[in-house]
Amino acid sequence: MMEDSKWILQGIESKSVSLNEIYTQLSIINDESDPINTEHEILQMETTHDLDTSAKTVINYNQILQPPTGENRIIKTVLTKGIAGIGKTFTVQKFVLDWASGESNQDVDFVFLLPFRELNLLEEEKQSLFDLLCVFYPEFREAREIPEWICNRNVLFILDGLDEYEKDLNFQSSLLSDVTKEATVDVLLVNLLRGKLLPSAHVWITSRPVAAIQLPTDIFIHGYITQIRGFRDEQKEEYFTRQFEDPKRRKEVIRHLKSQKSLWIMCHIPLFCWISSVVLKDIVGSQKHRNMPSDLTEMYIHYLLVQTGLSHKKYQGKELSQEDALQKRKEVIMKLAELAYRQLKKQRAIFREEDLKKYKISLDEASQYTGIITCVSERKFLFYETKLFSFVHLSVQEFFAAMFAFQEFLSDQEDSLELSAVKKRQKSKLCDFLKSLINEALKSKNGHLDLFNCFVFGISCDSSRKILKGFLPPFRSSSSDDHRKVATYIKSSKRKDLSPERCIGLVRCLVELKNRSFLQDTHELERSRCKEPLTLFQCSLLAYQFVMSDTKHDEFDLRKYNINLDGFQRFSPAITRFRKALDAEPKGIFDDMATALPLLASPHLLHVPVGYVNIWVYDVTNLGSVYTAICHATSVRVVKEEESVAGITEVYWVSKTNRNSESNSSGTVW
């Protein structure tokens, strides 16, 4: 296991790099209270990247089996969530390496790493837990007494990448407690997580948040839920400092990334930092003057250019300009793009050899693009050997899928995209095509098409098509008029079934069009100009603009806007960026305690008006939550209502208790 964990492959050169040399310590925080969020995880980062986690318990990866500070209990089951590319697998790999080399967790006798991507290959076969272990660790077949021996040892099972498992785990399946009894893989896994199968074992499971939803909370009674946070701002700078030795270039790169807020936020993901460093090294080191990418789409277009140029030079032995290399390699790139699109529609990120063959991609061709698609597993199972592939990051797959979709539109082949909303016509207009993509994405419950749509919108811009000139079929005219029409279509939507997550996805599509006039001026949305309540989309748009603004806001006056409770819930992420919130009197939106409570807990928002009638009602059922929330607020103004004198007494008591016990974070009711 030590040799398997010690090295990783990086980039088109497939160089072996020591994990110990490149691993950057990431914060793992206690995350049990975080709500389910069905927003695309990349877009979600824009509203959550700077949330204060100082009150959360920070856990070192090597202490994952230890109870939280102040608790004395045995940890059996741990879930670690994290978005794609955040470092879950690297963290697991580092844990295994440290254990195998004798540096930590030496009280654990056995560590069994079982990646879900490889468990997919055994789905149809029935076997015992012992037989399953022998598939991954053939050396155990020689040990006849191993089942009994394992039962009496301190064992850790690491189940890595639940989001890559192709079957839902059914926690209503039959119970199983005998390690020698045969069952399908999913039944074995469910009973291992339940603690029915090998109850003395520890289980550490990693997953993207969207897949973790299927795990029942009761399996963590003897454990806890954690989340891997990405790079903090200072770690981002550390990363680029290591990548760029020349101080002048380093300063130029960091300054540029900071000036493009969406890119700087994306650098929260370690793998995106690597993609950015590959692109920016090429640009600042080039003899030709080229502009640095200003948004997500341009970054990925440049990444495609760099990887194609390197691949052509390495495997064809000729050095061409990146643009010429892209045209030379167009056929194989578009085959990869079709693979990306078809599998994204199925919500699949792991592919087998037969998937590649279906799109006429040979193993040799795939191996020439290791900076784009990579072999993530190569294992011999009994009498056959299999390879598993994935794009280097989910966002790379989404970008390639977007290229395929736009190529099909330009080639009048939209039918091949199988979009249910596409109307049959001889030649579709760009605005109609983009509308059909929007309508398709809005059907998704988990937003798996949101970032794909952003990339399509970005690629459709004149500036993007200029970079890809000669690679994509020519477009008939400028896209600006079509963009204006689709922007109007999005902003005029009055659909009441738009989830907050889908709204933000639509806002990001407008952002990728690179025309700030498509984003409404916040003054246009004020009550004096909008007599009707703002639509759900307008509230999301307003929130996004406040969240992404570099301006420091002191006071938000809700009285300026005609926002109802549903609309306010879309806007609430932006409220926490202000220090003070003002509400309409005598009864306002903040009277809804379920709405006000998360705002009270914000470390930034220090002055909040609330109706104490609702505090009292909420207080009776959940005093602890109110107490914790008010601890963060400097002042909580209580709007008086005569019939609830008891309520004000109780709330004042909560604040007073806090003031006496924690003088550094006192709250005041006024």
XYZ file of C-alpha atoms in Angstrom:
670
model
C 0.000 0.000 0.000
C 2.889 2.344 0.712
C 4.203 2.055 -2.868
C 0.711 2.510 -4.322
C 0.200 5.695 -2.298
C 3.676 7.184 -2.571
C 3.559 8.529 -6.132
C 1.054 10.316 -8.341
C 1.123 11.129 -12.055
C 0.821 14.747 -13.200
C 0.188 16.367 -16.558
C 0.780 15.432 -20.182
C 4.273 14.201 -19.358
C 2.800 11.695 -16.853
C 5.636 12.452 -14.461
C 5.714 10.576 -11.167
C 5.631 13.098 -8.338
C 6.069 12.312 -4.656
C 2.818 12.830 -2.774
C 4.768 13.974 0.279
C 6.387 16.758 -1.759
C 3.230 18.238 -3.261
C 0.560 17.531 -0.650
C -0.807 20.707 0.924
C -2.591 20.368 4.243
C -6.303 21.061 3.763
C -8.706 21.956 6.543
C -11.251 19.303 7.436
C -14.082 20.798 9.465
C -16.956 19.360 11.448
C -19.911 19.759 9.111
C -22.918 18.088 10.719
C -25.137 21.158 10.696
C -24.766 22.097 7.025
C -28.035 21.827 5.068
C -28.473 19.898 1.853
C -27.622 22.132 -1.097
C -28.606 21.123 -4.615
C -26.721 23.951 -6.279
C -23.936 22.991 -8.679
C -20.919 22.801 -6.384
C -18.744 25.108 -8.509
C -21.429 27.818 -8.534
C -22.161 27.225 -4.849
C -18.583 28.247 -4.031
C -19.257 31.809 -5.156
C -21.710 32.347 -2.298
C -19.940 30.231 0.338
C -16.190 30.523 -0.314
C -15.606 33.162 2.348
C -17.949 31.878 5.028
C -16.384 32.053 8.459
C -15.592 28.561 9.736
C -13.709 29.693 12.822
C -16.414 28.272 15.076
C -16.099 24.857 13.427
C -13.846 22.146 14.783
C -10.812 21.720 12.497
C -9.625 18.128 12.141
C -6.272 16.917 10.868
C -6.624 14.106 8.305
C -4.564 11.812 10.532
C -6.984 12.408 13.411
C -10.079 11.421 11.472
C -10.734 8.449 13.809
C -10.411 10.538 16.957
C -13.489 12.045 18.663
C -14.026 15.816 18.487
C -12.337 17.860 21.201
C -13.977 17.421 24.586
C -15.759 14.198 23.670
C -14.887 10.762 24.974
C -16.310 8.164 22.608
C -15.207 5.637 20.028
C -15.560 6.829 16.433
C -16.925 4.136 14.129
C -18.186 5.871 10.980
C -16.968 9.116 9.403
C -18.224 10.856 6.272
C -15.955 13.391 4.576
C -17.693 15.525 1.958
C -16.011 17.731 -0.598
C -16.566 19.025 -4.109
C -14.832 17.504 -7.134
C -11.108 18.228 -7.190
C -10.971 19.520 -3.614
C -8.537 16.801 -2.504
C -10.610 13.963 -1.003
C -8.721 11.144 -2.740
C -5.329 12.793 -2.152
C -6.195 13.145 1.532
C -7.143 9.469 1.737
C -3.955 8.557 -0.132
C -1.871 10.634 2.299
C -3.577 8.981 5.288
C -2.763 5.532 3.882
C 0.833 6.544 3.103
C 1.411 7.877 6.622
C -0.126 4.737 8.150
C 1.818 2.327 5.917
C 5.106 4.130 6.584
C 4.547 3.945 10.344
C 4.090 7.677 10.909
C 0.552 7.702 12.309
C -2.467 5.643 13.411
C -0.348 2.665 14.370
C -3.143 1.401 16.628
C -4.963 0.442 13.401
C -3.962 -3.087 12.371
C -5.402 -3.108 8.835
C -6.455 -0.387 6.398
C -8.516 -1.555 3.418
C -8.958 1.050 0.685
C -11.960 0.214 -1.526
C -12.565 2.839 -4.261
C -16.204 2.957 -5.390
C -15.108 3.380 -9.012
C -13.590 -0.126 -8.855
C -16.440 -1.606 -6.814
C -18.659 -0.839 -9.836
C -16.858 -3.594 -11.735
C -18.000 -6.255 -9.248
C -21.626 -5.219 -9.011
C -23.161 -8.347 -10.543
C -21.133 -10.819 -8.518
C -22.130 -12.294 -5.153
C -19.317 -12.749 -2.690
C -18.500 -12.556 0.992
C -16.751 -9.606 2.570
C -13.617 -11.743 2.841
C -13.801 -12.633 -0.876
C -14.235 -8.951 -1.714
C -11.083 -8.089 0.213
C -9.200 -10.835 -1.612
C -10.164 -9.284 -4.966
C -8.435 -6.038 -3.963
C -5.698 -7.670 -1.882
C -4.952 -11.091 -3.485
C -2.212 -11.851 -0.936
C -4.920 -12.544 1.649
C -6.056 -15.649 -0.231
C -3.161 -17.515 1.354
C -4.410 -16.786 4.872
C -7.070 -19.381 5.734
C -7.958 -17.961 9.150
C -8.205 -14.346 8.031
C -12.006 -13.909 8.622
C -11.718 -14.767 12.319
C -8.489 -12.813 12.643
C -9.971 -9.623 11.174
C -12.905 -9.799 13.587
C -10.489 -9.464 16.510
C -8.370 -6.658 15.038
C -8.646 -2.889 14.773
C -9.636 -2.484 11.115
C -10.392 0.581 8.990
C -12.314 0.419 5.711
C -11.921 3.485 3.488
C -14.727 3.733 0.922
C -13.504 6.456 -1.431
C -15.742 8.317 -3.879
C -19.389 7.425 -3.215
C -20.351 9.838 -6.014
C -18.607 7.505 -8.495
C -20.751 4.513 -7.513
C -23.232 3.666 -10.246
C -25.879 2.205 -7.951
C -27.810 3.811 -5.100
C -27.199 2.265 -1.702
C -30.439 0.742 -0.390
C -30.446 0.947 3.398
C -33.660 -1.093 3.494
C -31.870 -4.158 2.116
C -31.512 -7.379 4.100
C -29.356 -7.491 7.218
C -26.054 -9.334 7.044
C -23.645 -10.022 9.901
C -21.596 -13.022 8.713
C -18.317 -12.007 7.004
C -18.257 -15.341 5.153
C -21.812 -15.113 3.793
C -22.172 -14.092 0.136
C -24.146 -11.077 -1.070
C -23.961 -8.413 -3.767
C -21.469 -5.606 -3.250
C -24.115 -2.987 -2.403
C -25.578 -5.209 0.344
C -22.091 -5.763 1.792
C -21.440 -2.003 1.796
C -24.773 -1.099 3.388
C -24.265 -3.578 6.225
C -20.691 -2.420 6.720
C -21.961 1.166 7.070
C -24.792 0.070 9.360
C -22.301 -1.612 11.648
C -24.006 -4.978 11.232
C -21.149 -6.524 9.274
C -17.904 -6.537 11.233
C -19.266 -4.171 13.944
C -15.814 -3.611 15.454
C -14.505 -2.004 12.244
C -14.117 1.701 11.512
C -15.501 3.030 8.211
C -14.383 6.254 6.518
C -16.441 7.204 3.472
C -15.735 10.118 1.113
C -18.175 11.690 -1.305
C -19.202 14.768 -3.208
C -22.107 16.432 -1.336
C -24.696 15.566 -3.981
C -24.172 11.809 -3.504
C -23.882 11.978 0.288
C -27.575 12.878 0.521
C -28.479 9.175 0.235
C -26.679 8.303 3.487
C -29.049 8.186 6.510
C -27.859 10.287 9.438
C -28.393 7.494 11.969
C -25.346 5.598 10.679
C -23.212 8.422 12.104
C -24.518 8.109 15.682
C -21.130 6.643 16.572
C -19.221 8.983 14.296
C -19.520 12.368 12.655
C -19.720 14.233 9.344
C -16.880 16.374 8.037
C -16.117 18.526 5.025
C -12.838 19.220 3.259
C -12.390 22.918 2.683
C -10.246 24.066 -0.208
C -7.383 26.525 -0.235
C -7.730 29.653 1.862
C -6.553 32.883 0.222
C -3.115 32.654 1.814
C -2.768 29.028 0.621
C -3.656 30.096 -2.917
C -0.824 32.605 -2.835
C 1.503 29.965 -1.363
C 0.625 27.611 -4.219
C 1.397 30.129 -6.962
C 4.547 31.210 -5.138
C 5.814 27.627 -5.451
C 4.752 27.422 -9.102
C 6.325 30.712 -10.261
C 9.933 31.222 -9.172
C 10.256 34.567 -10.960
C 8.879 37.164 -8.464
C 7.775 39.499 -11.261
C 5.733 36.806 -13.047
C 4.378 35.489 -9.757
C 3.154 38.943 -8.800
C 1.612 39.445 -12.245
C -0.248 36.116 -12.081
C -1.592 36.582 -8.552
C -2.632 40.172 -9.289
C -4.514 39.055 -12.401
C -6.333 36.197 -10.656
C -7.365 38.461 -7.802
C -8.709 40.995 -10.282
C -11.037 38.339 -11.742
C -13.110 37.392 -8.706
C -14.719 34.292 -10.217
C -11.273 32.867 -11.074
C -9.829 33.694 -7.651
C -12.786 31.948 -6.006
C -12.257 28.898 -8.231
C -8.676 28.708 -6.948
C -10.312 27.433 -3.760
C -10.059 24.076 -5.605
C -6.465 22.753 -5.624
C -6.904 21.151 -9.030
C -8.126 24.419 -10.534
C -4.993 26.093 -9.148
C -2.993 23.528 -11.102
C -5.005 24.169 -14.297
C -4.530 27.920 -13.854
C -0.793 27.571 -13.287
C -0.448 25.456 -16.460
C -2.277 28.103 -18.505
C -0.654 31.171 -16.975
C 2.875 29.721 -17.139
C 2.334 29.245 -20.851
C 0.978 32.762 -21.356
C 3.544 34.722 -19.319
C 6.365 32.621 -20.777
C 5.213 33.050 -24.372
C 7.024 35.275 -26.852
C 3.675 36.332 -28.289
C 1.572 38.886 -26.444
C -1.611 37.158 -25.322
C -4.272 38.339 -22.926
C -4.759 36.366 -19.742
C -8.129 34.601 -19.332
C -10.769 36.855 -17.820
C -13.361 34.225 -16.986
C -13.925 30.513 -16.540
C -14.645 29.712 -20.198
C -11.511 31.458 -21.448
C -9.386 29.660 -18.838
C -10.595 26.281 -20.093
C -10.186 27.246 -23.757
C -6.564 28.181 -23.062
C -6.091 24.953 -21.098
C -7.305 23.008 -24.151
C -4.843 24.918 -26.359
C -1.908 24.261 -24.025
C -2.647 20.549 -23.612
C -3.184 20.036 -27.351
C 0.080 21.796 -28.207
C 2.031 19.704 -25.682
C 0.414 16.475 -26.859
C 1.157 17.173 -30.526
C 4.770 18.006 -29.772
C 5.300 14.902 -27.621
C 3.543 12.300 -29.774
C 3.933 13.718 -33.294
C 7.454 15.022 -32.786
C 6.543 18.372 -34.324
C 6.129 21.740 -32.685
C 3.207 23.706 -34.096
C 1.414 26.768 -32.857
C -1.307 25.829 -30.394
C -3.983 26.955 -32.841
C -2.556 24.783 -35.651
C -2.161 21.804 -33.307
C -5.800 22.214 -32.270
C -6.957 21.983 -35.878
C -4.698 18.983 -36.557
C -6.125 17.159 -33.529
C -9.722 18.246 -34.040
C -11.081 14.775 -34.799
C -9.920 13.113 -31.587
C -10.802 16.176 -29.484
C -14.379 16.147 -30.756
C -14.625 12.411 -30.056
C -13.604 13.151 -26.473
C -16.126 16.001 -26.445
C -18.950 13.698 -27.528
C -17.953 11.180 -24.849
C -18.056 14.020 -22.306
C -21.525 15.137 -23.408
C -23.155 11.703 -23.573
C -21.791 10.681 -20.182
C -22.665 14.028 -18.575
C -26.281 13.556 -19.649
C -26.195 10.212 -17.821
C -24.431 11.884 -14.865
C -21.444 9.593 -15.242
C -17.880 10.737 -14.587
C -16.113 7.345 -14.755
C -15.792 5.503 -18.086
C -14.701 2.032 -19.079
C -12.785 0.907 -22.132
C -16.018 -0.007 -23.899
C -17.263 3.580 -23.456
C -14.171 4.879 -25.241
C -14.578 2.328 -28.028
C -18.212 3.339 -28.506
C -17.009 6.785 -29.585
C -14.098 5.352 -31.575
C -11.475 6.522 -29.066
C -8.532 4.140 -28.898
C -6.530 3.602 -25.719
C -3.550 5.055 -27.567
C -5.464 8.262 -28.366
C -6.705 8.576 -24.779
C -3.175 8.119 -23.449
C -2.006 11.121 -25.501
C -4.314 13.459 -23.560
C -3.457 12.651 -19.950
C -3.869 16.324 -19.068
C -7.512 16.036 -20.168
C -8.614 12.430 -19.705
C -6.719 10.055 -17.489
C -6.673 6.410 -16.472
C -7.815 6.468 -12.845
C -7.592 2.733 -12.240
C -5.829 -0.215 -13.776
C -6.525 -3.412 -11.892
C -6.481 -7.113 -12.611
C -9.611 -8.886 -11.412
C -9.146 -12.664 -11.405
C -8.750 -13.530 -15.107
C -9.242 -10.125 -16.678
C -7.674 -6.695 -16.518
C -9.681 -3.519 -16.722
C -8.983 0.198 -16.972
C -11.182 3.040 -15.789
C -10.977 6.596 -17.115
C -12.236 10.045 -16.198
C -11.600 13.622 -17.209
C -9.031 15.223 -14.903
C -11.826 17.227 -13.289
C -15.596 17.232 -13.622
C -15.478 20.824 -14.897
C -13.165 19.695 -17.735
C -15.795 17.131 -18.747
C -18.471 19.845 -18.599
C -16.350 22.150 -20.770
C -15.742 19.434 -23.378
C -19.452 18.578 -23.339
C -20.234 22.244 -24.010
C -17.849 22.290 -26.986
C -19.627 19.274 -28.459
C -23.063 20.839 -27.963
C -22.033 24.115 -29.601
C -20.323 22.274 -32.459
C -23.568 20.364 -33.114
C -25.549 23.612 -33.097
C -23.173 25.255 -35.585
C -23.351 22.147 -37.789
C -27.187 22.098 -37.676
C -27.060 18.751 -35.875
C -29.037 19.731 -32.758
C -31.181 16.613 -32.971
C -28.172 14.555 -31.895
C -28.167 16.389 -28.541
C -31.544 14.860 -27.686
C -32.896 18.003 -26.075
C -36.598 17.634 -25.418
C -37.184 21.379 -25.683
C -35.659 21.793 -29.161
C -38.226 22.756 -31.777
C -37.799 21.289 -35.214
C -36.723 24.006 -37.611
C -34.462 24.218 -40.608
C -31.887 26.520 -39.008
C -32.105 27.364 -35.319
C -31.150 30.770 -34.054
C -28.554 30.970 -31.307
C -31.048 32.486 -28.860
C -33.471 29.577 -29.442
C -30.679 27.050 -28.932
C -29.591 28.677 -25.665
C -33.212 28.825 -24.475
C -33.584 25.101 -25.110
C -30.472 24.409 -23.025
C -31.859 26.556 -20.206
C -35.157 24.687 -20.194
C -33.339 21.347 -20.185
C -31.131 22.371 -17.249
C -34.093 23.616 -15.213
C -35.452 20.064 -15.132
C -32.394 18.845 -13.245
C -32.870 18.367 -9.509
C -29.163 18.491 -8.699
C -27.967 21.054 -11.246
C -25.701 18.671 -13.157
C -26.136 20.765 -16.330
C -25.679 24.219 -14.767
C -21.937 24.648 -15.343
C -22.224 22.944 -18.751
C -24.716 25.673 -19.701
C -22.353 28.382 -18.447
C -19.633 27.007 -20.711
C -21.964 26.895 -23.742
C -22.939 30.527 -23.115
C -19.264 31.429 -22.756
C -18.170 29.567 -25.905
C -20.932 31.295 -27.884
C -19.321 34.709 -27.233
C -17.506 36.348 -30.126
C -14.295 36.612 -28.075
C -14.276 32.866 -27.325
C -15.018 31.902 -30.917
C -12.167 34.150 -32.021
C -9.730 32.088 -29.918
C -11.229 28.873 -31.343
C -11.295 30.183 -34.924
C -10.738 27.362 -37.397
C -11.624 24.731 -34.812
C -15.365 25.331 -34.581
C -17.532 25.826 -37.699
C -18.000 29.519 -38.565
C -20.983 31.334 -37.076
C -23.208 33.328 -39.358
C -22.962 36.669 -37.535
C -22.159 38.372 -34.251
C -23.801 36.750 -31.256
C -24.612 40.002 -29.432
C -28.209 40.307 -30.678
C -29.020 36.695 -29.776
C -27.398 37.161 -26.380
C -29.540 40.222 -25.726
C -32.689 38.251 -26.538
C -31.808 35.301 -24.324
C -30.820 37.660 -21.487
C -34.244 39.296 -21.726
C -35.847 35.833 -21.751
C -34.021 34.854 -18.555
C -34.661 38.108 -16.685
C -38.348 38.232 -17.592
C -39.005 34.750 -16.234
C -41.785 34.753 -13.640
C -41.719 31.020 -12.989
C -42.539 30.277 -9.362
C -41.005 26.813 -9.444
C -37.450 28.099 -9.931
C -35.281 26.774 -7.119
C -32.639 29.107 -5.634
C -29.932 26.872 -7.110
C -31.306 27.007 -10.648
C -31.700 30.788 -10.366
C -28.018 31.213 -9.524
C -27.167 28.902 -12.435
C -29.046 31.260 -14.769
C -27.281 34.284 -13.309
C -23.923 32.630 -14.013
C -24.979 32.071 -17.625
C -25.549 35.818 -17.965
C -22.158 36.503 -16.384
C -20.427 34.295 -18.984
C -21.866 36.487 -21.763
C -19.341 39.177 -20.694
C -21.806 42.035 -21.085
C -22.487 43.781 -17.796
C -25.567 45.474 -19.232
C -27.255 42.056 -19.165
C -27.048 42.176 -15.362
C -29.666 44.641 -14.176
C -28.492 47.698 -12.293
C -29.462 47.253 -8.647
C -31.104 50.704 -8.728
C -33.526 49.455 -11.391
C -34.845 46.903 -8.905
C -35.653 49.413 -6.154
C -39.245 49.843 -4.974
C -39.505 53.279 -6.566
C -39.042 51.693 -10.002
C -40.613 48.253 -9.447
C -44.192 48.407 -8.219
C -44.674 44.629 -8.285
C -42.727 42.287 -5.975
C -39.417 41.227 -7.481
C -39.481 37.845 -9.195
C -37.528 34.947 -7.721
C -34.924 35.353 -10.449
C -34.574 39.101 -9.836
C -33.974 38.426 -6.120
C -31.282 35.877 -6.985
C -29.709 38.311 -9.457
C -29.685 41.072 -6.847
C -28.123 38.716 -4.286
C -25.437 37.565 -6.716
C -24.410 41.112 -7.548
C -24.031 42.031 -3.885
C -22.125 38.821 -3.085
C -19.681 39.229 -5.988
C -19.190 42.961 -5.503
C -15.804 44.140 -4.252
C -17.512 47.027 -2.476
C -17.827 46.723 1.302
C -21.472 47.226 2.264
C -22.444 48.598 5.652
C -26.232 48.751 5.646
C -28.947 46.946 3.707
C -32.355 48.599 3.808
C -34.984 46.064 2.826
C -37.527 48.877 2.700
C -35.994 49.972 -0.618
C -37.108 46.779 -2.349
C -40.484 45.189 -2.943
C -39.508 41.692 -1.795
C -41.878 39.098 -0.366
C -40.833 36.234 1.925
C -40.178 33.767 -0.928
C -38.059 36.335 -2.715
C -36.168 37.226 0.444
C -35.133 33.619 0.959
C -33.407 33.869 -2.453
C -31.748 37.104 -1.406
C -30.691 36.056 2.107
C -27.126 34.881 1.162
C -26.317 38.506 0.326
C -27.666 39.887 3.620
C -24.757 38.312 5.493
C -22.348 40.572 3.549
C -23.749 43.621 5.353
C -23.134 44.764 8.920
C -26.651 46.029 9.494
C -30.068 45.090 8.122
C -33.184 47.282 8.226
C -36.677 45.884 7.808
C -40.129 47.287 7.241
C -42.079 48.052 10.435
C -44.072 47.042 12.397
C -44.156 43.609 10.781
C -41.465 42.640 8.351
C -39.707 39.686 6.784
C -37.383 39.327 9.776
C -40.445 38.431 11.881
C -40.174 34.976 10.311
C -37.727 33.395 12.752
C -36.806 30.526 10.421
C -35.578 33.238 8.046
C -33.931 35.436 10.685
C -32.090 32.749 12.651
C -29.400 31.915 10.017
C -28.780 35.662 9.636
C -28.285 36.073 13.378
C -25.582 33.405 13.181
C -23.647 35.308 10.508
C -20.286 36.630 11.776
C -20.563 39.679 9.473
C -24.149 40.804 10.154
C -24.048 42.491 13.554
C -27.372 44.384 13.740
C -30.612 42.490 13.041
C -34.238 43.522 13.708
C -36.568 40.667 14.709
C -40.077 40.340 16.094
C -39.817 38.932 19.592
C -43.148 37.120 19.358
C -41.587 34.743 16.876
C -38.339 34.527 18.830
C -40.340 33.369 21.833
C -42.227 30.748 19.852
C -39.037 29.544 18.197
C -37.175 29.792 21.505
C -39.445 27.296 23.230
C -38.705 24.589 20.677
C -35.098 25.415 19.929
C -33.573 27.599 22.633
C -30.056 26.362 21.863
C -30.210 27.555 18.258
C -31.447 31.003 19.289
C -28.765 31.281 21.965
C -25.986 30.295 19.542
C -27.270 32.685 16.894
C -27.629 35.700 19.176
C -24.095 35.130 20.455
C -22.857 36.354 17.059
C -24.939 39.522 16.963
C -23.832 42.797 18.500
C -27.413 44.035 18.695
C -30.800 42.485 18.074
C -33.627 45.020 17.931
C -36.901 43.556 19.146
C -40.041 44.968 17.537
C -42.530 45.339 20.385
C -45.890 43.565 20.479
C -48.021 43.963 23.608
C -49.274 40.418 24.051
C -45.834 38.810 24.415
C -44.100 40.279 27.425
C -42.839 36.818 28.372
C -41.112 36.555 25.039
C -38.969 39.622 25.519
C -37.978 38.445 29.003
C -36.819 35.094 27.692
C -34.824 36.536 24.808
C -33.191 39.082 27.073
C -32.203 36.238 29.385
C -30.515 34.406 26.500
C -28.532 37.502 25.583
C -27.685 38.336 29.191
C -26.424 34.809 29.863
C -24.163 35.097 26.853
C -22.895 38.488 27.963
C -21.882 37.127 31.353
C -20.306 33.914 30.061
C -18.551 35.070 26.901
C -17.568 38.691 27.217
C -15.781 38.719 23.876
C -18.882 37.899 21.825
C -21.763 39.469 23.700
C -25.134 40.142 22.220
C -27.495 42.953 23.123
C -31.242 43.158 22.703
C -32.516 46.676 22.253
